[in-house]
mmCIF file of N, CA and C in Angstrom:
data_model
loop_
_atom_site.group_PDB
_atom_site.id
_atom_site.type_symbol
_atom_site.label_atom_id
_atom_site.label_comp_id
_atom_site.label_asym_id
_atom_site.label_seq_id
_atom_site.Cartn_x
_atom_site.Cartn_y
_atom_site.Cartn_z
ATOM 1 N N MET A 259 66.961 -19.921 -73.109
ATOM 2 C CA MET A 259 67.589 -20.579 -71.995
ATOM 3 C C MET A 259 66.696 -21.683 -71.447
ATOM 4 N N ALA A 260 65.489 -21.766 -71.927
ATOM 5 C CA ALA A 260 64.556 -22.777 -71.437
ATOM 6 C C ALA A 260 64.941 -24.175 -71.902
ATOM 7 N N ASP A 261 65.698 -24.284 -72.997
ATOM 8 C CA ASP A 261 66.054 -25.605 -73.493
ATOM 9 C C ASP A 261 67.337 -26.156 -72.869
ATOM 10 N N LEU A 262 67.970 -25.418 -71.980
ATOM 11 C CA LEU A 262 69.167 -25.897 -71.303
ATOM 12 C C LEU A 262 68.800 -26.877 -70.190
ATOM 13 N N PRO A 263 69.654 -27.868 -69.937
ATOM 14 C CA PRO A 263 69.385 -28.768 -68.811
ATOM 15 C C PRO A 263 69.466 -28.028 -67.478
ATOM 16 N N GLY A 264 68.864 -28.621 -66.462
ATOM 17 C CA GLY A 264 68.800 -27.978 -65.152
ATOM 18 C C GLY A 264 70.159 -27.703 -64.544
ATOM 19 N N TYR A 265 71.104 -28.631 -64.702
ATOM 20 C CA TYR A 265 72.433 -28.418 -64.116
ATOM 21 C C TYR A 265 73.154 -27.265 -64.801
ATOM 22 N N MET A 266 72.891 -27.041 -66.091
ATOM 23 C CA MET A 266 73.522 -25.941 -66.804
ATOM 24 C C MET A 266 72.946 -24.597 -66.354
ATOM 25 N N ARG A 267 71.627 -24.553 -66.156
ATOM 26 C CA ARG A 267 71.007 -23.320 -65.653
ATOM 27 C C ARG A 267 71.519 -22.995 -64.261
ATOM 28 N N ALA A 268 71.638 -24.012 -63.401
ATOM 29 C CA ALA A 268 72.138 -23.784 -62.045
ATOM 30 C C ALA A 268 73.567 -23.261 -62.075
ATOM 31 N N CYS A 269 74.367 -23.773 -63.000
ATOM 32 C CA CYS A 269 75.747 -23.312 -63.123
ATOM 33 C C CYS A 269 75.800 -21.857 -63.582
ATOM 34 N N LEU A 270 74.941 -21.491 -64.533
ATOM 35 C CA LEU A 270 74.912 -20.103 -64.996
ATOM 36 C C LEU A 270 74.463 -19.156 -63.896
ATOM 37 N N HIS A 271 73.485 -19.558 -63.098
ATOM 38 C CA HIS A 271 73.019 -18.703 -62.005
ATOM 39 C C HIS A 271 74.076 -18.581 -60.920
ATOM 40 N N THR A 272 74.805 -19.647 -60.667
ATOM 41 C CA THR A 272 75.896 -19.579 -59.702
ATOM 42 C C THR A 272 76.980 -18.637 -60.196
ATOM 43 N N GLY A 273 77.241 -18.648 -61.487
ATOM 44 C CA GLY A 273 78.212 -17.725 -62.060
ATOM 45 C C GLY A 273 77.780 -16.276 -61.925
ATOM 46 N N LYS A 274 76.474 -16.018 -62.065
ATOM 47 C CA LYS A 274 75.969 -14.653 -61.879
ATOM 48 C C LYS A 274 76.158 -14.195 -60.441
ATOM 49 N N LEU A 275 75.875 -15.075 -59.503
ATOM 50 C CA LEU A 275 76.074 -14.724 -58.095
ATOM 51 C C LEU A 275 77.551 -14.508 -57.783
ATOM 52 N N ALA A 276 78.411 -15.320 -58.375
ATOM 53 C CA ALA A 276 79.849 -15.145 -58.166
ATOM 54 C C ALA A 276 80.317 -13.808 -58.741
ATOM 55 N N ALA A 277 79.799 -13.433 -59.904
ATOM 56 C CA ALA A 277 80.166 -12.139 -60.490
ATOM 57 C C ALA A 277 79.706 -10.981 -59.605
ATOM 58 N N LEU A 278 78.511 -11.099 -59.034
ATOM 59 C CA LEU A 278 78.042 -10.059 -58.110
ATOM 60 C C LEU A 278 78.935 -9.981 -56.883
ATOM 61 N N ALA A 279 79.338 -11.137 -56.356
ATOM 62 C CA ALA A 279 80.217 -11.149 -55.187
ATOM 63 C C ALA A 279 81.567 -10.522 -55.508
ATOM 64 N N ILE A 280 82.078 -10.779 -56.705
ATOM 65 C CA ILE A 280 83.351 -10.192 -57.106
ATOM 66 C C ILE A 280 83.225 -8.677 -57.257
ATOM 67 N N LEU A 281 82.105 -8.204 -57.802
ATOM 68 C CA LEU A 281 81.890 -6.757 -57.920
ATOM 69 C C LEU A 281 81.840 -6.084 -56.555
ATOM 70 N N VAL A 282 81.093 -6.664 -55.637
ATOM 71 C CA VAL A 282 80.994 -6.072 -54.297
ATOM 72 C C VAL A 282 82.358 -6.104 -53.601
ATOM 73 N N ALA A 283 83.072 -7.223 -53.730
ATOM 74 C CA ALA A 283 84.404 -7.312 -53.120
ATOM 75 C C ALA A 283 85.349 -6.285 -53.740
ATOM 76 N N GLY A 284 85.248 -6.080 -55.048
ATOM 77 C CA GLY A 284 86.069 -5.067 -55.698
ATOM 78 C C GLY A 284 85.762 -3.662 -55.200
ATOM 79 N N GLY A 285 84.485 -3.374 -54.963
ATOM 80 C CA GLY A 285 84.113 -2.070 -54.413
ATOM 81 C C GLY A 285 84.662 -1.866 -53.012
ATOM 82 N N ILE A 286 84.610 -2.925 -52.215
ATOM 83 C CA ILE A 286 85.148 -2.828 -50.849
ATOM 84 C C ILE A 286 86.663 -2.639 -50.885
ATOM 85 N N VAL A 287 87.337 -3.363 -51.774
ATOM 86 C CA VAL A 287 88.791 -3.221 -51.890
ATOM 87 C C VAL A 287 89.161 -1.809 -52.325
ATOM 88 N N LEU A 288 88.451 -1.261 -53.293
ATOM 89 C CA LEU A 288 88.727 0.121 -53.711
ATOM 90 C C LEU A 288 88.494 1.104 -52.569
ATOM 91 N N GLN A 289 87.453 0.872 -51.783
ATOM 92 C CA GLN A 289 87.152 1.743 -50.643
ATOM 93 C C GLN A 289 88.307 1.724 -49.638
ATOM 94 N N ILE A 290 88.792 0.530 -49.324
ATOM 95 C CA ILE A 290 89.879 0.414 -48.346
ATOM 96 C C ILE A 290 91.190 0.929 -48.921
ATOM 97 N N LEU A 291 91.456 0.661 -50.198
ATOM 98 C CA LEU A 291 92.689 1.153 -50.818
ATOM 99 C C LEU A 291 92.723 2.674 -50.894
ATOM 100 N N ALA A 292 91.577 3.296 -51.090
ATOM 101 C CA ALA A 292 91.533 4.765 -51.129
ATOM 102 C C ALA A 292 92.015 5.344 -49.811
ATOM 103 N N CYS A 293 91.802 4.612 -48.750
ATOM 104 C CA CYS A 293 92.255 5.080 -47.440
ATOM 105 C C CYS A 293 93.688 4.630 -47.141
ATOM 106 N N ALA A 294 93.974 3.359 -47.375
ATOM 107 C CA ALA A 294 95.258 2.791 -46.963
ATOM 108 C C ALA A 294 96.432 3.304 -47.797
ATOM 109 N N LEU A 295 96.238 3.465 -49.103
ATOM 110 C CA LEU A 295 97.358 3.892 -49.950
ATOM 111 C C LEU A 295 97.812 5.312 -49.640
ATOM 112 N N TYR A 296 96.885 6.140 -49.226
ATOM 113 C CA TYR A 296 97.219 7.536 -48.965
ATOM 114 C C TYR A 296 97.324 7.838 -47.481
ATOM 115 N N ASN A 297 97.256 6.784 -46.647
ATOM 116 C CA ASN A 297 97.419 6.907 -45.193
ATOM 117 C C ASN A 297 96.505 7.989 -44.616
ATOM 118 N N ASN A 298 95.262 7.974 -45.076
ATOM 119 C CA ASN A 298 94.276 8.960 -44.645
ATOM 120 C C ASN A 298 92.923 8.255 -44.626
ATOM 121 N N TRP A 299 92.341 8.133 -43.468
ATOM 122 C CA TRP A 299 91.119 7.337 -43.332
ATOM 123 C C TRP A 299 89.844 8.172 -43.397
ATOM 124 N N TRP A 300 89.941 9.432 -43.755
ATOM 125 C CA TRP A 300 88.752 10.271 -43.903
ATOM 126 C C TRP A 300 87.796 9.786 -45.001
ATOM 127 N N PRO A 301 88.276 9.208 -46.086
ATOM 128 C CA PRO A 301 87.326 8.736 -47.101
ATOM 129 C C PRO A 301 86.371 7.650 -46.610
ATOM 130 N N MET A 302 86.639 7.045 -45.476
ATOM 131 C CA MET A 302 85.727 6.033 -44.930
ATOM 132 C C MET A 302 84.389 6.639 -44.494
ATOM 133 N N LEU A 303 84.286 7.950 -44.505
ATOM 134 C CA LEU A 303 83.002 8.592 -44.184
ATOM 135 C C LEU A 303 81.905 8.181 -45.164
ATOM 136 N N THR A 304 82.287 7.811 -46.373
ATOM 137 C CA THR A 304 81.273 7.407 -47.342
ATOM 138 C C THR A 304 80.605 6.091 -46.962
ATOM 139 N N VAL A 305 81.240 5.317 -46.104
ATOM 140 C CA VAL A 305 80.628 4.067 -45.643
ATOM 141 C C VAL A 305 79.331 4.365 -44.897
ATOM 142 N N ILE A 306 79.282 5.496 -44.203
ATOM 143 C CA ILE A 306 78.049 5.894 -43.506
ATOM 144 C C ILE A 306 76.913 6.039 -44.516
ATOM 145 N N MET A 307 77.207 6.635 -45.655
ATOM 146 C CA MET A 307 76.173 6.803 -46.673
ATOM 147 C C MET A 307 75.789 5.468 -47.297
ATOM 148 N N TYR A 308 76.760 4.558 -47.448
ATOM 149 C CA TYR A 308 76.447 3.234 -47.989
ATOM 150 C C TYR A 308 75.526 2.467 -47.048
ATOM 151 N N VAL A 309 75.685 2.690 -45.746
ATOM 152 C CA VAL A 309 74.812 2.024 -44.765
ATOM 153 C C VAL A 309 73.433 2.684 -44.760
ATOM 154 N N LEU A 310 73.390 4.003 -44.892
ATOM 155 C CA LEU A 310 72.115 4.721 -44.864
ATOM 156 C C LEU A 310 71.321 4.585 -46.165
ATOM 157 N N LEU A 311 71.991 4.240 -47.266
ATOM 158 C CA LEU A 311 71.333 4.204 -48.572
ATOM 159 C C LEU A 311 70.119 3.288 -48.629
ATOM 160 N N PRO A 312 70.170 2.043 -48.173
ATOM 161 C CA PRO A 312 68.976 1.189 -48.296
ATOM 162 C C PRO A 312 67.953 1.371 -47.177
ATOM 163 N N MET A 313 68.267 2.137 -46.148
ATOM 164 C CA MET A 313 67.372 2.257 -44.995
ATOM 165 C C MET A 313 65.979 2.797 -45.334
ATOM 166 N N PRO A 314 65.845 3.870 -46.119
ATOM 167 C CA PRO A 314 64.479 4.321 -46.445
ATOM 168 C C PRO A 314 63.672 3.261 -47.179
ATOM 169 N N LEU A 315 64.327 2.529 -48.071
ATOM 170 C CA LEU A 315 63.620 1.471 -48.794
ATOM 171 C C LEU A 315 63.173 0.361 -47.846
ATOM 172 N N LEU A 316 64.012 0.029 -46.887
ATOM 173 C CA LEU A 316 63.659 -1.036 -45.945
ATOM 174 C C LEU A 316 62.555 -0.612 -44.988
ATOM 175 N N PHE A 317 62.601 0.633 -44.517
ATOM 176 C CA PHE A 317 61.654 1.075 -43.490
ATOM 177 C C PHE A 317 60.310 1.517 -44.053
ATOM 178 N N PHE A 318 60.318 2.215 -45.188
ATOM 179 C CA PHE A 318 59.091 2.834 -45.667
ATOM 180 C C PHE A 318 58.351 2.041 -46.731
ATOM 181 N N VAL A 319 59.057 1.253 -47.529
ATOM 182 C CA VAL A 319 58.408 0.593 -48.643
ATOM 183 C C VAL A 319 58.126 -0.869 -48.357
ATOM 184 N N GLY A 320 59.069 -1.576 -47.771
ATOM 185 C CA GLY A 320 58.880 -2.999 -47.512
ATOM 186 C C GLY A 320 58.910 -3.786 -48.804
ATOM 187 N N SER A 321 57.890 -4.596 -49.044
ATOM 188 C CA SER A 321 57.867 -5.441 -50.235
ATOM 189 C C SER A 321 57.072 -4.817 -51.379
ATOM 190 N N ASP A 322 56.615 -3.591 -51.222
ATOM 191 C CA ASP A 322 55.857 -2.920 -52.279
ATOM 192 C C ASP A 322 56.814 -2.517 -53.402
ATOM 193 N N SER A 323 56.464 -2.852 -54.624
ATOM 194 C CA SER A 323 57.342 -2.552 -55.760
ATOM 195 C C SER A 323 56.951 -1.251 -56.457
ATOM 196 N N SER A 324 56.161 -0.405 -55.813
ATOM 197 C CA SER A 324 55.710 0.828 -56.444
ATOM 198 C C SER A 324 56.749 1.940 -56.378
ATOM 199 N N VAL A 325 57.934 1.680 -55.819
ATOM 200 C CA VAL A 325 58.970 2.702 -55.749
ATOM 201 C C VAL A 325 59.457 3.053 -57.139
ATOM 202 N N ILE A 326 59.473 2.080 -58.024
ATOM 203 C CA ILE A 326 59.979 2.306 -59.374
ATOM 204 C C ILE A 326 58.980 3.102 -60.212
ATOM 205 N N SER A 327 57.697 2.875 -60.015
ATOM 206 C CA SER A 327 56.681 3.535 -60.831
ATOM 207 C C SER A 327 56.261 4.869 -60.204
ATOM 208 N N GLU A 328 55.467 5.615 -60.958
ATOM 209 C CA GLU A 328 54.928 6.879 -60.461
ATOM 210 C C GLU A 328 53.928 6.608 -59.344
ATOM 211 N N SER A 329 53.941 7.445 -58.323
ATOM 212 C CA SER A 329 53.038 7.234 -57.208
ATOM 213 C C SER A 329 52.687 8.574 -56.572
ATOM 214 N N ASP A 330 51.489 8.642 -56.022
ATOM 215 C CA ASP A 330 51.075 9.818 -55.275
ATOM 216 C C ASP A 330 51.193 9.591 -53.774
ATOM 217 N N ASN A 331 51.690 8.436 -53.383
ATOM 218 C CA ASN A 331 51.852 8.105 -51.977
ATOM 219 C C ASN A 331 52.990 8.936 -51.387
ATOM 220 N N GLY A 332 52.723 9.587 -50.277
ATOM 221 C CA GLY A 332 53.723 10.435 -49.635
ATOM 222 C C GLY A 332 54.910 9.663 -49.105
ATOM 223 N N TRP A 333 54.672 8.448 -48.598
ATOM 224 C CA TRP A 333 55.771 7.637 -48.063
ATOM 225 C C TRP A 333 56.714 7.187 -49.175
ATOM 226 N N VAL A 334 56.159 6.846 -50.313
ATOM 227 C CA VAL A 334 56.994 6.426 -51.445
ATOM 228 C C VAL A 334 57.827 7.604 -51.937
ATOM 229 N N ASN A 335 57.221 8.790 -51.991
ATOM 230 C CA ASN A 335 57.963 9.976 -52.412
ATOM 231 C C ASN A 335 59.061 10.327 -51.406
ATOM 232 N N ALA A 336 58.782 10.193 -50.114
ATOM 233 C CA ALA A 336 59.805 10.440 -49.092
ATOM 234 C C ALA A 336 60.935 9.431 -49.208
ATOM 235 N N THR A 337 60.591 8.191 -49.519
ATOM 236 C CA THR A 337 61.596 7.153 -49.694
ATOM 237 C C THR A 337 62.504 7.472 -50.876
ATOM 238 N N LYS A 338 61.910 7.894 -51.981
ATOM 239 C CA LYS A 338 62.702 8.257 -53.154
ATOM 240 C C LYS A 338 63.634 9.424 -52.835
ATOM 241 N N PHE A 339 63.138 10.410 -52.111
ATOM 242 C CA PHE A 339 63.948 11.574 -51.767
ATOM 243 C C PHE A 339 65.108 11.194 -50.860
ATOM 244 N N LEU A 340 64.843 10.429 -49.805
ATOM 245 C CA LEU A 340 65.893 10.059 -48.864
ATOM 246 C C LEU A 340 66.940 9.141 -49.508
ATOM 247 N N THR A 341 66.497 8.241 -50.372
ATOM 248 C CA THR A 341 67.435 7.370 -51.059
ATOM 249 C C THR A 341 68.303 8.173 -52.024
ATOM 250 N N GLY A 342 67.695 9.114 -52.728
ATOM 251 C CA GLY A 342 68.458 9.974 -53.628
ATOM 252 C C GLY A 342 69.451 10.848 -52.893
ATOM 253 N N ALA A 343 69.042 11.371 -51.732
ATOM 254 C CA ALA A 343 69.953 12.194 -50.934
ATOM 255 C C ALA A 343 71.138 11.373 -50.449
ATOM 256 N N SER A 344 70.900 10.122 -50.068
ATOM 257 C CA SER A 344 72.000 9.256 -49.631
ATOM 258 C C SER A 344 72.936 8.927 -50.789
ATOM 259 N N ALA A 345 72.373 8.711 -51.957
ATOM 260 C CA ALA A 345 73.209 8.410 -53.122
ATOM 261 C C ALA A 345 74.062 9.618 -53.506
ATOM 262 N N ILE A 346 73.480 10.796 -53.474
ATOM 263 C CA ILE A 346 74.244 12.009 -53.783
ATOM 264 C C ILE A 346 75.299 12.254 -52.715
ATOM 265 N N GLY A 347 74.983 11.937 -51.469
ATOM 266 C CA GLY A 347 75.965 12.069 -50.392
ATOM 267 C C GLY A 347 77.164 11.163 -50.588
ATOM 268 N N SER A 348 76.956 10.009 -51.188
ATOM 269 C CA SER A 348 78.062 9.093 -51.451
ATOM 270 C C SER A 348 79.045 9.676 -52.462
ATOM 271 N N ILE A 349 78.553 10.526 -53.340
ATOM 272 C CA ILE A 349 79.427 11.201 -54.297
ATOM 273 C C ILE A 349 79.960 12.505 -53.707
ATOM 274 N N ALA A 350 79.134 13.183 -52.919
ATOM 275 C CA ALA A 350 79.503 14.507 -52.416
ATOM 276 C C ALA A 350 80.579 14.459 -51.330
ATOM 277 N N ILE A 351 80.573 13.433 -50.499
ATOM 278 C CA ILE A 351 81.545 13.390 -49.405
ATOM 279 C C ILE A 351 82.984 13.388 -49.927
ATOM 280 N N PRO A 352 83.351 12.519 -50.886
ATOM 281 C CA PRO A 352 84.730 12.610 -51.391
ATOM 282 C C PRO A 352 85.036 13.946 -52.070
ATOM 283 N N ALA A 353 84.049 14.513 -52.769
ATOM 284 C CA ALA A 353 84.281 15.800 -53.435
ATOM 285 C C ALA A 353 84.495 16.910 -52.406
ATOM 286 N N ILE A 354 83.731 16.896 -51.338
ATOM 287 C CA ILE A 354 83.894 17.906 -50.290
ATOM 288 C C ILE A 354 85.239 17.740 -49.589
ATOM 289 N N LEU A 355 85.612 16.493 -49.311
ATOM 290 C CA LEU A 355 86.906 16.250 -48.665
ATOM 291 C C LEU A 355 88.058 16.692 -49.559
ATOM 292 N N LYS A 356 87.936 16.487 -50.863
ATOM 293 C CA LYS A 356 88.978 16.946 -51.786
ATOM 294 C C LYS A 356 89.014 18.462 -51.841
ATOM 295 N N HIS A 357 87.851 19.091 -51.882
ATOM 296 C CA HIS A 357 87.794 20.560 -51.923
ATOM 297 C C HIS A 357 88.400 21.176 -50.666
ATOM 298 N N ALA A 358 88.199 20.516 -49.536
ATOM 299 C CA ALA A 358 88.745 21.025 -48.271
ATOM 300 C C ALA A 358 90.235 20.722 -48.123
ATOM 301 N N GLY A 359 90.783 19.942 -49.037
ATOM 302 C CA GLY A 359 92.201 19.626 -48.976
ATOM 303 C C GLY A 359 92.527 18.496 -48.017
ATOM 304 N N VAL A 360 91.531 17.745 -47.597
ATOM 305 C CA VAL A 360 91.753 16.654 -46.645
ATOM 306 C C VAL A 360 92.286 15.417 -47.355
ATOM 307 N N ILE A 361 91.801 15.143 -48.566
ATOM 308 C CA ILE A 361 92.266 13.994 -49.332
ATOM 309 C C ILE A 361 92.812 14.465 -50.673
ATOM 310 N N GLY A 362 93.544 13.593 -51.350
ATOM 311 C CA GLY A 362 94.120 13.926 -52.649
ATOM 312 C C GLY A 362 93.249 13.439 -53.790
ATOM 313 N N TRP A 363 93.728 13.719 -55.016
ATOM 314 C CA TRP A 363 92.989 13.330 -56.210
ATOM 315 C C TRP A 363 92.869 11.815 -56.335
ATOM 316 N N GLY A 364 93.923 11.108 -55.991
ATOM 317 C CA GLY A 364 93.903 9.655 -56.108
ATOM 318 C C GLY A 364 92.873 9.013 -55.206
ATOM 319 N N ALA A 365 92.811 9.485 -53.958
ATOM 320 C CA ALA A 365 91.830 8.939 -53.011
ATOM 321 C C ALA A 365 90.409 9.249 -53.479
ATOM 322 N N MET A 366 90.203 10.447 -53.996
ATOM 323 C CA MET A 366 88.865 10.792 -54.477
ATOM 324 C C MET A 366 88.489 9.930 -55.688
ATOM 325 N N ALA A 367 89.443 9.697 -56.585
ATOM 326 C CA ALA A 367 89.163 8.872 -57.756
ATOM 327 C C ALA A 367 88.829 7.438 -57.346
ATOM 328 N N MET A 368 89.550 6.919 -56.365
ATOM 329 C CA MET A 368 89.257 5.557 -55.899
ATOM 330 C C MET A 368 87.916 5.487 -55.191
ATOM 331 N N GLU A 369 87.575 6.506 -54.445
ATOM 332 C CA GLU A 369 86.274 6.538 -53.770
ATOM 333 C C GLU A 369 85.137 6.557 -54.791
ATOM 334 N N LEU A 370 85.264 7.388 -55.798
ATOM 335 C CA LEU A 370 84.218 7.458 -56.829
ATOM 336 C C LEU A 370 84.158 6.166 -57.645
ATOM 337 N N ALA A 371 85.320 5.564 -57.920
ATOM 338 C CA ALA A 371 85.327 4.275 -58.620
ATOM 339 C C ALA A 371 84.639 3.211 -57.772
ATOM 340 N N SER A 372 84.869 3.240 -56.469
ATOM 341 C CA SER A 372 84.208 2.297 -55.566
ATOM 342 C C SER A 372 82.699 2.484 -55.605
ATOM 343 N N PHE A 373 82.259 3.734 -55.609
ATOM 344 C CA PHE A 373 80.824 4.011 -55.674
ATOM 345 C C PHE A 373 80.224 3.458 -56.960
ATOM 346 N N PHE A 374 80.884 3.682 -58.081
ATOM 347 C CA PHE A 374 80.337 3.220 -59.351
ATOM 348 C C PHE A 374 80.385 1.695 -59.477
ATOM 349 N N VAL A 375 81.351 1.054 -58.845
ATOM 350 C CA VAL A 375 81.370 -0.412 -58.825
ATOM 351 C C VAL A 375 80.190 -0.930 -58.009
ATOM 352 N N PHE A 376 79.907 -0.279 -56.873
ATOM 353 C CA PHE A 376 78.747 -0.671 -56.075
ATOM 354 C C PHE A 376 77.446 -0.453 -56.850
ATOM 355 N N VAL A 377 77.334 0.653 -57.554
ATOM 356 C CA VAL A 377 76.136 0.925 -58.356
ATOM 357 C C VAL A 377 75.983 -0.128 -59.448
ATOM 358 N N LEU A 378 77.085 -0.491 -60.099
ATOM 359 C CA LEU A 378 77.041 -1.537 -61.118
ATOM 360 C C LEU A 378 76.589 -2.870 -60.518
ATOM 361 N N ALA A 379 77.075 -3.190 -59.325
ATOM 362 C CA ALA A 379 76.666 -4.436 -58.664
ATOM 363 C C ALA A 379 75.174 -4.415 -58.334
ATOM 364 N N ILE A 380 74.665 -3.273 -57.881
ATOM 365 C CA ILE A 380 73.241 -3.170 -57.555
ATOM 366 C C ILE A 380 72.393 -3.301 -58.815
ATOM 367 N N MET A 381 72.831 -2.659 -59.908
ATOM 368 C CA MET A 381 72.080 -2.764 -61.158
ATOM 369 C C MET A 381 72.086 -4.197 -61.682
ATOM 370 N N CYS A 382 73.211 -4.885 -61.577
ATOM 371 C CA CYS A 382 73.272 -6.281 -62.002
ATOM 372 C C CYS A 382 72.398 -7.160 -61.123
ATOM 373 N N TYR A 383 72.363 -6.883 -59.829
ATOM 374 C CA TYR A 383 71.511 -7.651 -58.926
ATOM 375 C C TYR A 383 70.038 -7.464 -59.278
ATOM 376 N N ILE A 384 69.647 -6.230 -59.549
ATOM 377 C CA ILE A 384 68.249 -5.965 -59.907
ATOM 378 C C ILE A 384 67.897 -6.682 -61.198
ATOM 379 N N ARG A 385 68.789 -6.635 -62.172
ATOM 380 C CA ARG A 385 68.534 -7.331 -63.442
ATOM 381 C C ARG A 385 68.465 -8.837 -63.230
ATOM 382 N N THR A 386 69.327 -9.373 -62.393
ATOM 383 C CA THR A 386 69.337 -10.808 -62.132
ATOM 384 C C THR A 386 68.093 -11.245 -61.387
ATOM 385 N N SER A 387 67.672 -10.472 -60.404
ATOM 386 C CA SER A 387 66.506 -10.864 -59.607
ATOM 387 C C SER A 387 65.202 -10.628 -60.349
ATOM 388 N N ASP A 388 65.194 -9.818 -61.409
ATOM 389 C CA ASP A 388 63.979 -9.608 -62.193
ATOM 390 C C ASP A 388 63.695 -10.737 -63.164
ATOM 391 N N GLU A 389 64.698 -11.553 -63.460
ATOM 392 C CA GLU A 389 64.479 -12.654 -64.383
ATOM 393 C C GLU A 389 63.580 -13.697 -63.740
ATOM 394 N N ASP A 390 62.583 -14.149 -64.485
ATOM 395 C CA ASP A 390 61.638 -15.141 -63.953
ATOM 396 C C ASP A 390 62.303 -16.484 -63.715
ATOM 397 N N SER A 391 63.221 -16.873 -64.577
ATOM 398 C CA SER A 391 63.829 -18.189 -64.475
ATOM 399 C C SER A 391 64.865 -18.272 -63.363
ATOM 400 N N TYR A 392 65.268 -17.131 -62.804
ATOM 401 C CA TYR A 392 66.303 -17.155 -61.780
ATOM 402 C C TYR A 392 65.826 -17.854 -60.514
ATOM 403 N N SER A 393 64.610 -17.571 -60.100
ATOM 404 C CA SER A 393 64.110 -18.167 -58.859
ATOM 405 C C SER A 393 63.589 -19.588 -59.066
ATOM 406 N N ALA A 394 63.479 -20.024 -60.287
ATOM 407 C CA ALA A 394 62.968 -21.363 -60.571
ATOM 408 C C ALA A 394 64.085 -22.274 -61.056
ATOM 409 N N ILE A 395 65.031 -22.561 -60.173
ATOM 410 C CA ILE A 395 66.160 -23.427 -60.546
ATOM 411 C C ILE A 395 65.714 -24.860 -60.567
#
């Protein structure tokens, strides 16, 4: 990709950002449709977990990139635990609501699809931001 002209690289990076925006918008649409189609707004409880998910990373780690690697730091381990608990909660809330009979199978399927679309968007963002040429337009 180094031999491409600058305007072509900028266009490709803009396309990557547009794809990320479409993924996030698709996740939000699935989240709202899971509630609106079945006239039951209980599945919106997972939004609480989506808000809580990045909080440990923001508060405890900051700009340190040691979260991905092995560490003996207690704060990094607490961050990993709290982030994992929030991620599992995003899957567990729809399953618990379905088990309790509050929501139907369709709403649970849409909630889980929304979660996986968000996870895909986050993974694509991490891959995009790890590229060296991305920040050097």
